[in-house]
mmCIF file of C-alpha atoms and ligand atoms in Angstrom:
data_model
loop_
_atom_site.group_PDB
_atom_site.id
_atom_site.type_symbol
_atom_site.label_atom_id
_atom_site.label_comp_id
_atom_site.label_asym_id
_atom_site.label_seq_id
_atom_site.Cartn_x
_atom_site.Cartn_y
_atom_site.Cartn_z
ATOM 1 C CA MET A 1 13.511 15.391 14.607
ATOM 2 C CA SER A 2 12.681 13.915 11.249
ATOM 3 C CA ILE A 3 10.362 11.176 9.932
ATOM 4 C CA LEU A 4 11.788 8.454 7.650
ATOM 5 C CA LEU A 5 9.426 7.227 4.932
ATOM 6 C CA THR A 6 10.601 4.006 3.294
ATOM 7 C CA GLY A 7 9.200 2.864 -0.079
ATOM 8 C CA GLY A 8 10.113 6.284 -1.436
ATOM 9 C CA SER A 9 8.998 5.577 -5.003
ATOM 10 C CA GLY A 10 5.824 3.742 -4.002
ATOM 11 C CA LYS A 11 2.182 4.772 -3.979
ATOM 12 C CA THR A 12 1.872 6.044 -0.396
ATOM 13 C CA ALA A 13 5.253 7.333 0.900
ATOM 14 C CA PRO A 14 5.542 10.293 -1.552
ATOM 15 C CA ARG A 15 1.974 11.280 -0.640
ATOM 16 C CA VAL A 16 2.832 11.198 3.080
ATOM 17 C CA ALA A 17 5.937 13.274 2.245
ATOM 18 C CA ALA A 18 3.779 15.907 0.521
ATOM 19 C CA LEU A 19 1.546 16.176 3.615
ATOM 20 C CA LEU A 20 4.572 16.521 5.906
ATOM 21 C CA ALA A 21 6.109 19.147 3.585
ATOM 22 C CA ALA A 22 2.859 21.150 3.550
ATOM 23 C CA ASP A 23 2.897 21.053 7.343
ATOM 24 C CA LYS A 24 6.582 22.108 7.401
ATOM 25 C CA ARG A 25 7.584 18.985 9.314
ATOM 26 C CA PRO A 26 11.024 17.498 8.580
ATOM 27 C CA TYR A 27 11.063 14.177 6.729
ATOM 28 C CA LEU A 28 13.313 11.999 4.613
ATOM 29 C CA LEU A 29 12.344 9.496 1.931
ATOM 30 C CA GLY A 30 14.246 6.200 1.707
ATOM 31 C CA SER A 31 14.344 4.384 -1.618
ATOM 32 C CA ARG A 32 16.320 1.514 -3.112
ATOM 33 C CA GLN A 33 17.038 3.870 -5.994
ATOM 34 C CA GLY A 34 18.543 6.550 -3.709
ATOM 35 C CA PRO A 35 18.206 10.274 -4.482
ATOM 36 C CA SER A 36 17.304 9.546 -8.129
ATOM 37 C CA ALA A 37 13.868 8.391 -6.883
ATOM 38 C CA ALA A 38 13.190 11.861 -5.438
ATOM 39 C CA SER A 39 9.999 13.319 -6.859
ATOM 40 C CA ASN A 40 8.973 16.945 -6.300
ATOM 41 C CA GLY A 41 12.330 17.684 -4.703
ATOM 42 C CA HIS A 42 11.700 15.454 -1.669
ATOM 43 C CA PRO A 43 14.937 14.770 0.249
ATOM 44 C CA THR A 44 15.756 11.114 -0.470
ATOM 45 C CA VAL A 45 18.493 8.699 0.603
ATOM 46 C CA LYS A 46 19.320 5.158 -0.479
ATOM 47 C CA PHE A 47 17.522 2.613 1.693
ATOM 48 C CA ASP A 48 17.014 -1.062 0.950
ATOM 49 C CA MET A 49 15.441 -3.323 3.568
ATOM 50 C CA GLY A 50 17.249 -6.213 1.880
ATOM 51 C CA ASP A 51 20.687 -4.571 2.193
ATOM 52 C CA GLU A 52 21.834 -3.880 5.767
ATOM 53 C CA SER A 53 24.669 -1.659 4.574
ATOM 54 C CA THR A 54 22.066 1.009 3.660
ATOM 55 C CA TRP A 55 20.196 1.000 6.989
ATOM 56 C CA THR A 56 22.295 3.590 8.814
ATOM 57 C CA LYS A 57 22.338 6.035 5.867
ATOM 58 C CA PRO A 58 19.167 7.944 6.903
ATOM 59 C CA PHE A 59 20.486 8.415 10.456
ATOM 60 C CA GLU A 60 23.697 9.995 9.140
ATOM 61 C CA THR A 61 21.594 12.787 7.632
ATOM 62 C CA THR A 62 19.242 13.758 10.452
ATOM 63 C CA PRO A 63 17.932 12.548 13.844
ATOM 64 C CA ILE A 64 14.832 10.417 13.225
ATOM 65 C CA LYS A 65 11.909 9.944 15.611
ATOM 66 C CA ALA A 66 9.431 7.928 13.518
ATOM 67 C CA VAL A 67 9.581 5.474 10.596
ATOM 68 C CA TYR A 68 6.998 4.491 7.965
ATOM 69 C CA MET A 69 7.531 0.958 6.649
ATOM 70 C CA MET A 70 5.926 -1.395 4.172
ATOM 71 C CA GLU A 71 6.436 -4.913 2.910
ATOM 72 C CA PRO A 72 9.597 -5.120 0.760
ATOM 73 C CA ARG A 73 9.523 -7.595 -2.125
ATOM 74 C CA ILE A 74 12.021 -10.006 -0.576
ATOM 75 C CA ALA A 75 11.791 -13.485 0.958
ATOM 76 C CA THR A 76 10.889 -13.682 4.691
ATOM 77 C CA PRO A 77 10.728 -9.869 4.881
ATOM 78 C CA TRP A 78 9.928 -9.860 8.588
ATOM 79 C CA ILE A 79 13.463 -11.033 9.466
ATOM 80 C CA PRO A 80 15.303 -7.935 8.162
ATOM 81 C CA MET A 81 12.397 -5.660 9.095
ATOM 82 C CA ASN A 82 12.498 -6.723 12.762
ATOM 83 C CA LYS A 83 16.269 -6.360 12.786
ATOM 84 C CA PHE A 84 15.892 -2.876 11.331
ATOM 85 C CA VAL A 85 13.319 -1.977 14.009
ATOM 86 C CA ASP A 86 15.876 -2.978 16.678
ATOM 87 C CA LEU A 87 18.568 -0.859 15.034
ATOM 88 C CA ALA A 88 16.257 2.145 14.608
ATOM 89 C CA LYS A 89 15.296 1.943 18.292
ATOM 90 C CA THR A 90 18.948 2.236 19.299
ATOM 91 C CA LYS A 91 19.150 5.337 17.060
ATOM 92 C CA GLY A 92 16.287 7.028 18.939
ATOM 93 C CA VAL A 93 13.229 6.055 16.850
ATOM 94 C CA SER A 94 10.218 5.714 19.140
ATOM 95 C CA ARG A 95 7.316 5.296 16.693
ATOM 96 C CA PHE A 96 6.755 2.949 13.734
ATOM 97 C CA VAL A 97 3.876 2.935 11.265
ATOM 98 C CA LEU A 98 3.607 -0.245 9.214
ATOM 99 C CA CYS A 99 1.578 -0.477 6.002
ATOM 100 C CA ALA A 100 0.451 -4.112 5.869
ATOM 101 C CA GLY A 101 -2.664 -5.626 4.322
ATOM 102 C CA ASN A 102 -6.008 -7.031 5.340
ATOM 103 C CA SER A 103 -4.592 -10.532 5.657
ATOM 104 C CA ALA A 104 -1.982 -9.546 8.294
ATOM 105 C CA GLN A 105 -2.566 -11.103 11.705
ATOM 106 C CA ILE A 106 -0.413 -10.591 14.785
ATOM 107 C CA GLY A 107 2.327 -13.246 14.815
ATOM 108 C CA LYS A 108 1.439 -14.715 11.404
ATOM 109 C CA ASP A 109 4.307 -15.059 8.886
ATOM 110 C CA GLY A 110 4.444 -11.907 6.806
ATOM 111 C CA MET A 111 3.705 -8.463 8.235
ATOM 112 C CA GLY A 112 2.066 -10.147 11.252
ATOM 113 C CA ARG A 113 5.564 -11.022 12.499
ATOM 114 C CA VAL A 114 6.611 -7.355 12.319
ATOM 115 C CA TRP A 115 3.373 -6.290 14.030
ATOM 116 C CA GLU A 116 4.115 -8.755 16.858
ATOM 117 C CA HIS A 117 7.701 -7.463 17.144
ATOM 118 C CA LEU A 118 6.539 -3.845 17.402
ATOM 119 C CA ILE A 119 4.231 -4.756 20.291
ATOM 120 C CA GLU A 120 6.936 -6.798 22.040
ATOM 121 C CA SER A 121 9.483 -4.003 21.568
ATOM 122 C CA GLY A 122 7.305 -1.584 23.543
ATOM 123 C CA VAL A 123 7.540 1.166 20.906
ATOM 124 C CA ASP A 124 4.663 3.355 19.765
ATOM 125 C CA TYR A 125 3.184 1.845 16.630
ATOM 126 C CA CYS A 126 0.274 1.697 14.232
ATOM 127 C CA VAL A 127 -0.428 -1.051 11.698
ATOM 128 C CA LEU A 128 -2.355 0.164 8.665
ATOM 129 C CA ARG A 129 -4.431 -2.552 7.008
ATOM 130 C CA PRO A 130 -5.711 -1.091 3.758
ATOM 131 C CA SER A 131 -7.807 -2.946 1.248
ATOM 132 C CA TRP A 132 -6.816 -2.850 -2.425
ATOM 133 C CA PHE A 133 -5.519 0.443 -3.743
ATOM 134 C CA MET A 134 -7.575 2.246 -6.420
ATOM 135 C CA GLU A 135 -4.196 3.364 -7.825
ATOM 136 C CA ASN A 136 -3.514 -0.240 -8.955
ATOM 137 C CA LEU A 137 -5.929 0.588 -11.799
ATOM 138 C CA ILE A 138 -3.689 3.377 -13.093
ATOM 139 C CA GLU A 139 -0.442 1.394 -12.898
ATOM 140 C CA ASP A 140 1.124 -0.030 -16.056
ATOM 141 C CA GLY A 141 -0.745 -3.378 -16.392
ATOM 142 C CA LEU A 142 -4.321 -2.215 -15.801
ATOM 143 C CA LYS A 143 -3.684 1.189 -17.357
ATOM 144 C CA PHE A 144 -2.857 -0.660 -20.575
ATOM 145 C CA THR A 145 -5.691 -3.226 -20.562
ATOM 146 C CA ILE A 146 -8.324 -0.627 -19.628
ATOM 147 C CA GLY A 147 -6.919 2.133 -21.849
ATOM 148 C CA LYS A 148 -6.093 0.101 -24.963
ATOM 149 C CA MET A 149 -8.286 -3.017 -24.758
ATOM 150 C CA GLY A 150 -11.281 -1.822 -22.720
ATOM 151 C CA LYS A 151 -10.846 -4.872 -20.473
ATOM 152 C CA ILE A 152 -10.030 -5.752 -16.868
ATOM 153 C CA PHE A 153 -8.770 -9.316 -16.459
ATOM 154 C CA THR A 154 -9.062 -10.869 -12.967
ATOM 155 C CA ALA A 155 -9.726 -14.097 -11.117
ATOM 156 C CA ALA A 156 -11.717 -12.150 -8.515
ATOM 157 C CA GLN A 157 -15.042 -13.239 -10.086
ATOM 158 C CA ASP A 158 -17.917 -11.550 -8.198
ATOM 159 C CA GLY A 159 -15.933 -10.877 -5.025
ATOM 160 C CA GLU A 160 -16.576 -7.498 -3.411
ATOM 161 C CA ILE A 161 -13.632 -5.262 -2.528
ATOM 162 C CA PRO A 162 -13.715 -1.948 -0.608
ATOM 163 C CA PHE A 163 -11.164 -0.223 -2.903
ATOM 164 C CA ILE A 164 -9.361 2.632 -1.169
ATOM 165 C CA SER A 165 -7.386 5.586 -2.515
ATOM 166 C CA ALA A 166 -3.673 5.893 -1.702
ATOM 167 C CA ASP A 167 -4.442 9.539 -0.823
ATOM 168 C CA ASP A 168 -6.653 8.382 2.055
ATOM 169 C CA ILE A 169 -4.107 5.761 3.186
ATOM 170 C CA ALA A 170 -1.363 8.418 3.149
ATOM 171 C CA GLU A 171 -3.475 10.825 5.188
ATOM 172 C CA VAL A 172 -4.107 8.156 7.815
ATOM 173 C CA ALA A 173 -0.375 7.318 7.810
ATOM 174 C CA TYR A 174 0.431 11.015 8.259
ATOM 175 C CA HIS A 175 -1.783 11.151 11.367
ATOM 176 C CA ALA A 176 -0.415 7.862 12.724
ATOM 177 C CA LEU A 177 3.116 9.286 12.373
ATOM 178 C CA THR A 178 2.472 12.766 13.758
ATOM 179 C CA ASP A 179 -0.545 12.816 16.108
ATOM 180 C CA GLU A 180 0.605 13.504 19.643
ATOM 181 C CA LYS A 181 -0.965 10.331 20.973
ATOM 182 C CA SER A 182 0.118 7.177 19.174
ATOM 183 C CA TYR A 183 -2.678 4.810 18.072
ATOM 184 C CA ASN A 184 -0.825 1.670 19.261
ATOM 185 C CA SER A 185 -3.310 -0.528 17.380
ATOM 186 C CA ASP A 186 -4.188 -1.548 13.844
ATOM 187 C CA LEU A 187 -6.498 0.430 11.582
ATOM 188 C CA SER A 188 -8.581 -1.205 8.871
ATOM 189 C CA ILE A 189 -8.472 1.324 6.036
ATOM 190 C CA LEU A 190 -11.325 0.637 3.654
ATOM 191 C CA GLY A 191 -13.055 2.591 0.916
ATOM 192 C CA PRO A 192 -16.706 3.649 1.162
ATOM 193 C CA GLN A 193 -18.210 0.904 -1.061
ATOM 194 C CA ASN A 194 -17.702 -2.820 -1.549
ATOM 195 C CA LEU A 195 -17.429 -3.164 -5.330
ATOM 196 C CA THR A 196 -17.090 -6.121 -7.671
ATOM 197 C CA TYR A 197 -14.886 -5.711 -10.754
ATOM 198 C CA ASP A 198 -18.116 -5.813 -12.797
ATOM 199 C CA GLN A 199 -19.203 -2.679 -10.914
ATOM 200 C CA ILE A 200 -15.745 -1.109 -11.364
ATOM 201 C CA ALA A 201 -16.083 -1.753 -15.118
ATOM 202 C CA GLU A 202 -19.591 -0.196 -15.104
ATOM 203 C CA ILE A 203 -18.306 2.963 -13.364
ATOM 204 C CA LEU A 204 -15.385 3.217 -15.805
ATOM 205 C CA THR A 205 -17.785 2.731 -18.744
ATOM 206 C CA LYS A 206 -19.854 5.662 -17.474
ATOM 207 C CA VAL A 207 -16.895 7.936 -16.687
ATOM 208 C CA LEU A 208 -14.910 7.174 -19.872
ATOM 209 C CA GLY A 209 -17.942 7.055 -22.166
ATOM 210 C CA ARG A 210 -16.880 3.739 -23.760
ATOM 211 C CA LYS A 211 -17.442 0.096 -22.917
ATOM 212 C CA ILE A 212 -15.095 -1.382 -20.297
ATOM 213 C CA GLU A 213 -15.533 -5.086 -19.623
ATOM 214 C CA HIS A 214 -14.524 -7.290 -16.686
ATOM 215 C CA VAL A 215 -13.129 -10.574 -18.026
ATOM 216 C CA LYS A 216 -13.423 -13.318 -15.372
ATOM 217 C CA GLN A 217 -10.573 -15.818 -15.591
ATOM 218 C CA ASP A 218 -9.948 -19.119 -13.843
ATOM 219 C CA GLU A 219 -6.777 -19.679 -11.833
ATOM 220 C CA ALA A 220 -4.700 -21.216 -14.634
ATOM 221 C CA GLY A 221 -5.822 -18.641 -17.210
ATOM 222 C CA ARG A 222 -5.058 -15.737 -14.915
ATOM 223 C CA ILE A 223 -1.561 -16.994 -14.040
ATOM 224 C CA ALA A 224 -0.791 -17.671 -17.708
ATOM 225 C CA GLY A 225 -2.013 -14.189 -18.693
ATOM 226 C CA LEU A 226 0.152 -12.473 -16.082
ATOM 227 C CA VAL A 227 3.237 -14.528 -17.005
ATOM 228 C CA GLN A 228 2.633 -13.641 -20.659
ATOM 229 C CA HIS A 229 2.821 -9.996 -19.582
ATOM 230 C CA ASN A 230 6.293 -10.514 -18.135
ATOM 231 C CA LEU A 231 5.423 -11.149 -14.490
ATOM 232 C CA SER A 232 7.478 -13.823 -12.767
ATOM 233 C CA GLU A 233 5.630 -17.093 -12.174
ATOM 234 C CA TYR A 234 6.002 -16.493 -8.420
ATOM 235 C CA PHE A 235 4.428 -13.027 -8.521
ATOM 236 C CA ALA A 236 1.723 -14.133 -10.981
ATOM 237 C CA ARG A 237 0.700 -16.869 -8.518
ATOM 238 C CA PHE A 238 0.851 -14.439 -5.610
ATOM 239 C CA LEU A 239 -1.476 -11.935 -7.338
ATOM 240 C CA THR A 240 -3.825 -14.662 -8.555
ATOM 241 C CA ASN A 241 -4.084 -16.097 -5.041
ATOM 242 C CA LEU A 242 -5.045 -12.670 -3.712
ATOM 243 C CA GLU A 243 -7.761 -12.440 -6.371
ATOM 244 C CA LEU A 244 -9.017 -15.944 -5.591
ATOM 245 C CA LEU A 245 -9.276 -14.964 -1.919
ATOM 246 C CA ALA A 246 -11.114 -11.791 -2.928
ATOM 247 C CA SER A 247 -13.521 -13.916 -5.009
ATOM 248 C CA LYS A 248 -14.603 -15.454 -1.687
ATOM 249 C CA ASN A 249 -15.202 -11.959 -0.256
ATOM 250 C CA PHE A 250 -12.074 -12.055 1.890
ATOM 251 C CA GLU A 251 -11.562 -8.298 1.381
ATOM 252 C CA LYS A 252 -15.215 -7.301 1.897
ATOM 253 C CA GLY A 253 -15.842 -5.103 4.920
ATOM 254 C CA THR A 254 -16.661 -1.719 6.333
ATOM 255 C CA SER A 255 -14.633 0.607 8.523
ATOM 256 C CA ASP A 256 -14.955 4.202 9.698
ATOM 257 C CA ALA A 257 -11.174 4.546 10.269
ATOM 258 C CA VAL A 258 -10.521 7.073 7.485
ATOM 259 C CA GLU A 259 -13.280 9.409 8.655
ATOM 260 C CA ARG A 260 -12.365 8.931 12.324
ATOM 261 C CA VAL A 261 -8.678 9.722 11.781
ATOM 262 C CA THR A 262 -8.823 12.344 8.995
ATOM 263 C CA GLY A 263 -12.216 13.953 9.643
ATOM 264 C CA HIS A 264 -13.517 13.260 6.119
ATOM 265 C CA PRO A 265 -14.993 10.244 4.326
ATOM 266 C CA PRO A 266 -12.770 8.213 1.985
ATOM 267 C CA LEU A 267 -12.836 8.931 -1.751
ATOM 268 C CA SER A 268 -15.352 6.910 -3.748
ATOM 269 C CA PHE A 269 -14.239 4.947 -6.821
ATOM 270 C CA GLU A 270 -16.399 7.175 -9.017
ATOM 271 C CA GLN A 271 -14.600 10.301 -7.709
ATOM 272 C CA PHE A 272 -11.247 8.561 -8.226
ATOM 273 C CA ALA A 273 -12.162 7.592 -11.812
ATOM 274 C CA GLU A 274 -13.262 11.154 -12.660
ATOM 275 C CA LYS A 275 -10.032 12.543 -11.226
ATOM 276 C CA ASN A 276 -7.807 10.061 -13.096
ATOM 277 C CA LYS A 277 -9.651 9.502 -16.365
ATOM 278 C CA ALA A 278 -6.734 10.890 -18.414
ATOM 279 C CA ALA A 279 -4.679 7.845 -17.318
ATOM 280 C CA TRP A 280 -6.945 5.521 -19.365
ATOM 281 C CA SER A 281 -7.267 7.720 -22.439
HETATM 282 N N1 LIG B 301 -1.386 -2.328 -3.714
HETATM 283 C C1 LIG B 301 -2.400 -2.780 -3.014
HETATM 284 O O1 LIG B 301 -3.523 -2.933 -3.506
HETATM 285 C C2 LIG B 301 -2.209 -3.124 -1.548
HETATM 286 C C3 LIG B 301 -3.303 -3.604 -0.826
HETATM 287 C C4 LIG B 301 -3.160 -3.860 0.539
HETATM 288 C C5 LIG B 301 -1.949 -3.649 1.156
HETATM 289 N N2 LIG B 301 -0.890 -3.197 0.434
HETATM 290 C C6 LIG B 301 0.379 -2.974 1.153
HETATM 291 O O2 LIG B 301 0.846 -1.670 0.922
HETATM 292 C C7 LIG B 301 2.261 -1.662 0.831
HETATM 293 C C8 LIG B 301 2.727 -1.078 -0.484
HETATM 294 O O3 LIG B 301 1.970 -1.608 -1.515
HETATM 295 P P1 LIG B 301 2.346 -1.911 -3.036
HETATM 296 O O4 LIG B 301 2.874 -3.287 -3.133
HETATM 297 O O5 LIG B 301 1.175 -1.548 -3.835
HETATM 298 O O6 LIG B 301 3.544 -1.053 -3.447
HETATM 299 P P2 LIG B 301 3.858 0.482 -3.582
HETATM 300 O O7 LIG B 301 2.940 1.378 -2.858
HETATM 301 O O8 LIG B 301 4.002 0.770 -5.020
HETATM 302 O O9 LIG B 301 5.216 0.546 -2.798
HETATM 303 C C9 LIG B 301 6.076 -0.495 -2.727
HETATM 304 C C10 LIG B 301 7.408 0.131 -2.421
HETATM 305 O O10 LIG B 301 8.094 -0.742 -1.553
HETATM 306 C C11 LIG B 301 9.429 -0.408 -1.674
HETATM 307 N N3 LIG B 301 10.267 -1.599 -1.569
HETATM 308 C C12 LIG B 301 10.210 -2.719 -2.302
HETATM 309 N N4 LIG B 301 11.231 -3.522 -1.965
HETATM 310 C C13 LIG B 301 11.944 -2.863 -1.023
HETATM 311 C C14 LIG B 301 13.110 -3.142 -0.275
HETATM 312 N N5 LIG B 301 13.826 -4.251 -0.471
HETATM 313 N N6 LIG B 301 13.518 -2.241 0.641
HETATM 314 C C15 LIG B 301 12.864 -1.091 0.838
HETATM 315 N N7 LIG B 301 11.745 -0.759 0.154
HETATM 316 C C16 LIG B 301 11.315 -1.636 -0.759
HETATM 317 C C17 LIG B 301 9.660 0.199 -3.045
HETATM 318 O O11 LIG B 301 10.156 1.509 -2.901
HETATM 319 P P3 LIG B 301 11.605 1.900 -3.475
HETATM 320 O O12 LIG B 301 11.796 1.199 -4.771
HETATM 321 O O13 LIG B 301 11.511 3.375 -3.618
HETATM 322 O O14 LIG B 301 12.577 1.469 -2.450
HETATM 323 C C18 LIG B 301 8.276 0.241 -3.644
HETATM 324 O O15 LIG B 301 8.014 1.417 -4.353
HETATM 325 C C19 LIG B 301 2.723 -3.110 1.014
HETATM 326 O O16 LIG B 301 3.063 -3.299 2.356
HETATM 327 C C20 LIG B 301 1.477 -3.900 0.660
HETATM 328 O O17 LIG B 301 1.430 -5.136 1.330
HETATM 329 C C21 LIG B 301 -0.986 -2.929 -0.904
#
């Protein structure tokens, strides 16, 4: 029986796939791009949470016992996601692992509605609630501003964030999908330190050997900056709102979940920066 990992081209699913492959467990990636999204030869089928005609595709390939899901970038995502959970159940899936965020609450619009549905459906489940991914800093936008301009623009002010590596999230997801006993709860997946972007800039300055500066923007300035860099107004507002929440320490917290589940502490930002410094060169 196989494990379906949706979000096949994202930051966590390919990492979970690599762990499953190393353990010789069968798995299948699902991606809106279909097999062309396959990295490292991972078996991949077309899967789009926003397009019901693709939902049965993975089941035509192999029997599936568990599914890894995340928030698709579509309106009211919980409606198709809950419908997909119902379909997957009829196909024999008995465990779901959902990658949500810190703000998810059972029953609240967003991933909270999927969380609620998993509980009500009586399936085995785990809801991962990671803080912000360290890997955001090596994606196109921040890779460019850090690498070329020596700057990090945010509206997060002096808010503290327990940045977490996608490697640690993937390892927790791997356990939630494969451990004999299902967690049937949520796990707050946080990095080892609460860091402001000023502190992130200081660490990058030390690791890269050149000045990196955190530029604190107000709401309007941040939205305008993101729109100028080709983000839609909707997504620019969404990201800015997350940063404004973070400025009030919404993300701040501690959790021993990574160590408890994986047996090792989560990666620190300094270790992450050392490992990825070529990305900002
Ligand atoms: N990034 C963060 O800092 C952060 C923090 C806390 C929580 N999270 C949560 O972690 C999850 C992933 O985070 P992310 O936004 O950073 O993205 P990501 O890891 O880069 O993955 C997002 C993936 O979602 C898949 N996706 C998008 N629309 C889809 C659709 N209609 N149907 C199926 N799959 C779809 C895409 O995969 P394909 O194109 O291959 O289909 C995309 O690569 C989300 O649930 C998010 O809420 C992220």
